[in-house]
């Protein structure tokens, strides 16, 4: 009977030992799992911290870039305003120069028109004087021709005078020497007609042209 109790006790002890070993193994497994989870959480926390630090650095860099861009934008705005002022000034100067050039061009055109009128008047006067000079040249030529003709008539009169017979003159003085007087009158009339033809009348010559 005692042996039975001893065996039963040994069985209980063995069973209790086996159960304790199983529980310890489960606890160890759970501990390993918990440790792994803790390590995973720590790794995630480290990654999150690194990501947060990187985000903070990126935010700081972005803020610095924004600040720099804001300064550059303000500078560009100032330059744009300065350029706009310069452009307006240049535009005003250009308008003033265009107005001055237009005024100067108007003065030049007026002076040119006045000179053109004067030139045309001088040309008309020159043409008129040239026509008058040509007319005077024609009259001088005609006068020269008349003078030559008159010179010829004068030579004829001189020759007739040199060749006249004294007896003929004496006959003219006789009361009944009608034929001699008629001859002398005809000769005198012929010379008179020739002298009349050789007269030069400038107005009449101008009208004939």
Short mmCIF file of C-alpha atoms in Angstrom, two decimals:
data_model
loop_
_atom_site.label_atom_id
_atom_site.label_comp_id
_atom_site.label_asym_id
_atom_site.label_seq_id
_atom_site.Cartn_x
_atom_site.Cartn_y
_atom_site.Cartn_z
CA UNK A 1 0.00 0.00 0.00
CA UNK A 2 2.80 2.38 0.89
CA UNK A 3 4.50 1.54 -2.36
CA UNK A 4 1.34 2.55 -4.23
CA UNK A 5 1.27 5.91 -2.49
CA UNK A 6 4.92 6.43 -3.21
CA UNK A 7 4.42 5.71 -6.87
CA UNK A 8 1.45 8.01 -6.99
CA UNK A 9 3.43 10.75 -5.36
CA UNK A 10 6.25 10.25 -7.78
CA UNK A 11 3.81 10.47 -10.67
CA UNK A 12 2.40 13.70 -9.34
CA UNK A 13 5.81 15.13 -8.90
CA UNK A 14 6.77 14.15 -12.42
CA UNK A 15 3.55 15.58 -13.79
CA UNK A 16 4.00 18.77 -11.80
CA UNK A 17 7.58 19.09 -13.04
CA UNK A 18 6.52 18.57 -16.62
CA UNK A 19 3.81 21.17 -16.27
CA UNK A 20 6.24 23.66 -14.81
CA UNK A 21 8.62 23.06 -17.63
CA UNK A 22 5.85 23.67 -20.19
CA UNK A 23 4.80 26.91 -18.48
CA UNK A 24 8.39 28.09 -18.34
CA UNK A 25 8.78 27.37 -22.03
CA UNK A 26 5.61 29.30 -22.80
CA UNK A 27 6.83 32.19 -20.69
CA UNK A 28 10.15 32.16 -22.45
CA UNK A 29 8.43 32.11 -25.81
CA UNK A 30 6.16 34.93 -24.79
CA UNK A 31 9.17 36.83 -23.43
CA UNK A 32 11.02 36.37 -26.71
CA UNK A 33 7.94 37.54 -28.61
CA UNK A 34 7.54 40.50 -26.28
CA UNK A 35 11.21 41.29 -26.65
CA UNK A 36 10.95 41.12 -30.42
CA UNK A 37 7.89 43.34 -30.38
CA UNK A 38 9.70 45.75 -28.07
CA UNK A 39 12.69 45.76 -30.40
CA UNK A 40 10.36 46.31 -33.38
CA UNK A 41 8.66 49.17 -31.55
CA UNK A 42 12.02 50.64 -30.63
CA UNK A 43 13.15 50.33 -34.26
CA UNK A 44 9.91 51.96 -35.42
CA UNK A 45 10.32 54.66 -32.79
CA UNK A 46 13.89 55.26 -33.94
CA UNK A 47 12.73 55.41 -37.57
CA UNK A 48 9.93 57.75 -36.54
CA UNK A 49 12.37 59.93 -34.63
CA UNK A 50 14.71 59.96 -37.62
CA UNK A 51 11.80 60.76 -39.92
CA UNK A 52 10.65 63.50 -37.57
CA UNK A 53 14.18 64.92 -37.39
CA UNK A 54 14.44 64.78 -41.19
CA UNK A 55 11.03 66.45 -41.48
CA UNK A 56 12.13 69.13 -39.04
CA UNK A 57 15.34 69.65 -41.00
CA UNK A 58 13.37 69.79 -44.24
CA UNK A 59 10.95 72.26 -42.64
CA UNK A 60 13.86 74.43 -41.50
CA UNK A 61 15.42 74.24 -44.98
CA UNK A 62 12.05 75.06 -46.54
CA UNK A 63 11.63 78.03 -44.19
CA UNK A 64 15.14 79.24 -45.04
CA UNK A 65 14.39 78.81 -48.75
CA UNK A 66 11.07 80.64 -48.33
CA UNK A 67 12.87 83.44 -46.53
CA UNK A 68 15.49 83.62 -49.29
CA UNK A 69 12.84 83.53 -52.01
CA UNK A 70 10.88 86.25 -50.21
CA UNK A 71 14.00 88.42 -50.07
CA UNK A 72 14.73 87.73 -53.75
CA UNK A 73 11.10 88.50 -54.62
CA UNK A 74 11.28 91.80 -52.75
CA UNK A 75 14.57 92.59 -54.50
CA UNK A 76 13.08 91.66 -57.88
CA UNK A 77 10.05 93.79 -57.13
CA UNK A 78 12.32 96.73 -56.32
CA UNK A 79 14.30 96.18 -59.52
CA UNK A 80 11.04 95.90 -61.49
CA UNK A 81 9.78 99.18 -59.99
CA UNK A 82 13.12 100.82 -60.77
CA UNK A 83 13.03 99.51 -64.34
CA UNK A 84 9.44 100.68 -64.69
CA UNK A 85 10.49 104.15 -63.54
CA UNK A 86 13.41 104.14 -65.96
CA UNK A 87 11.13 102.93 -68.75
CA UNK A 88 8.65 105.70 -68.01
CA UNK A 89 11.48 108.23 -67.99
CA UNK A 90 12.83 106.88 -71.27
CA UNK A 91 9.33 106.92 -72.74
CA UNK A 92 8.88 110.54 -71.71
CA UNK A 93 12.28 111.44 -73.15
CA UNK A 94 11.46 109.62 -76.37
CA UNK A 95 8.15 111.46 -76.65
CA UNK A 96 9.92 114.76 -76.04
CA UNK A 97 12.53 113.92 -78.68
CA UNK A 98 9.84 112.89 -81.14
CA UNK A 99 7.97 116.15 -80.51
CA UNK A 100 11.20 118.15 -80.91
CA UNK A 101 12.06 116.24 -84.10
CA UNK A 102 8.56 116.84 -85.46
CA UNK A 103 8.88 120.54 -84.67
CA UNK A 104 12.33 120.69 -86.27
CA UNK A 105 11.02 118.79 -89.30
CA UNK A 106 8.16 121.26 -89.57
CA UNK A 107 10.63 124.15 -89.50
CA UNK A 108 12.80 122.49 -92.12
CA UNK A 109 9.77 121.79 -94.31
CA UNK A 110 8.61 125.40 -93.97
CA UNK A 111 12.09 126.68 -94.83
CA UNK A 112 12.26 124.24 -97.76
CA UNK A 113 8.87 125.38 -99.05
CA UNK A 114 9.93 129.02 -98.77
CA UNK A 115 13.20 128.28 -100.59
CA UNK A 116 11.26 126.33 -103.22
CA UNK A 117 8.93 129.30 -103.79
CA UNK A 118 11.94 131.63 -104.00
CA UNK A 119 13.71 129.25 -106.38
CA UNK A 120 10.65 129.04 -108.61
CA UNK A 121 10.31 132.84 -108.56
CA UNK A 122 14.00 133.19 -109.44
CA UNK A 123 13.64 130.61 -112.18
CA UNK A 124 10.63 132.47 -113.60
CA UNK A 125 12.58 135.72 -113.37
CA UNK A 126 15.59 134.09 -115.03
CA UNK A 127 13.40 132.70 -117.81
CA UNK A 128 11.83 136.13 -118.27
CA UNK A 129 15.25 137.83 -118.36
CA UNK A 130 16.54 135.18 -120.74
CA UNK A 131 13.56 135.77 -123.04
CA UNK A 132 14.15 139.53 -122.82
CA UNK A 133 17.85 138.99 -123.54
CA UNK A 134 17.01 136.83 -126.55
CA UNK A 135 14.59 139.53 -127.71
CA UNK A 136 17.30 142.17 -127.26
CA UNK A 137 19.74 139.99 -129.19
CA UNK A 138 17.20 139.70 -132.01
CA UNK A 139 16.64 143.45 -131.97
CA UNK A 140 20.38 144.08 -132.00
CA UNK A 141 20.75 141.74 -134.95
CA UNK A 142 17.89 143.47 -136.75
CA UNK A 143 19.38 146.87 -135.90
CA UNK A 144 22.74 145.72 -137.23
CA UNK A 145 21.08 144.58 -140.46
CA UNK A 146 19.25 147.93 -140.75
CA UNK A 147 22.48 149.78 -140.10
CA UNK A 148 24.16 147.83 -142.89
CA UNK A 149 21.24 148.62 -145.17
CA UNK A 150 21.34 152.30 -144.17
CA UNK A 151 25.08 152.32 -144.75
CA UNK A 152 24.46 150.97 -148.24
CA UNK A 153 21.84 153.61 -148.96
CA UNK A 154 24.16 156.34 -147.67
CA UNK A 155 26.89 155.04 -149.97
CA UNK A 156 24.43 155.13 -152.88
CA UNK A 157 23.49 158.72 -152.02
CA UNK A 158 27.16 159.68 -151.78
CA UNK A 159 27.91 158.00 -155.09
CA UNK A 160 24.92 159.72 -156.73
CA UNK A 161 26.00 163.01 -155.26
CA UNK A 162 29.53 162.53 -156.55
CA UNK A 163 28.26 161.65 -160.04
CA UNK A 164 25.61 164.35 -160.37
CA UNK A 165 26.15 166.61 -163.33
CA UNK A 166 26.33 170.38 -162.75
CA UNK A 167 24.43 170.87 -165.97
CA UNK A 168 21.63 168.71 -164.59
CA UNK A 169 21.50 170.87 -161.45
CA UNK A 170 21.36 173.98 -163.56
CA UNK A 171 18.55 172.46 -165.58
CA UNK A 172 16.57 171.82 -162.38
CA UNK A 173 16.76 175.55 -161.64
CA UNK A 174 15.41 176.44 -165.08
CA UNK A 175 11.69 177.20 -165.07
CA UNK A 176 11.00 174.93 -168.06
CA UNK A 177 13.32 172.02 -167.22
CA UNK A 178 10.51 169.77 -166.01
CA UNK A 179 12.03 166.46 -167.12
CA UNK A 180 15.26 167.02 -165.17
CA UNK A 181 13.32 168.00 -162.03
CA UNK A 182 11.13 164.93 -162.32
CA UNK A 183 14.19 162.72 -162.66
CA UNK A 184 15.83 164.30 -159.63
CA UNK A 185 12.61 164.04 -157.58
CA UNK A 186 12.28 160.37 -158.45
CA UNK A 187 15.87 159.76 -157.41
CA UNK A 188 15.34 161.63 -154.13
CA UNK A 189 12.08 159.75 -153.51
CA UNK A 190 13.85 156.43 -154.06
CA UNK A 191 16.57 157.32 -151.58
CA UNK A 192 13.93 158.49 -149.11
CA UNK A 193 12.04 155.21 -149.40
CA UNK A 194 15.24 153.25 -148.88
CA UNK A 195 16.09 155.30 -145.79
CA UNK A 196 12.57 154.76 -144.41
CA UNK A 197 12.91 151.01 -144.87
CA UNK A 198 16.18 150.99 -142.99
CA UNK A 199 14.63 152.60 -139.87
CA UNK A 200 14.55 150.26 -136.84
CA UNK A 201 11.39 150.24 -134.71
CA UNK A 202 11.97 148.07 -131.59
CA UNK A 203 8.29 147.78 -130.47
CA UNK A 204 7.20 146.88 -134.00
CA UNK A 205 9.98 144.28 -134.20
CA UNK A 206 8.85 142.78 -130.87
CA UNK A 207 5.25 142.56 -132.12
CA UNK A 208 6.36 140.83 -135.30
CA UNK A 209 7.89 138.11 -133.13
#
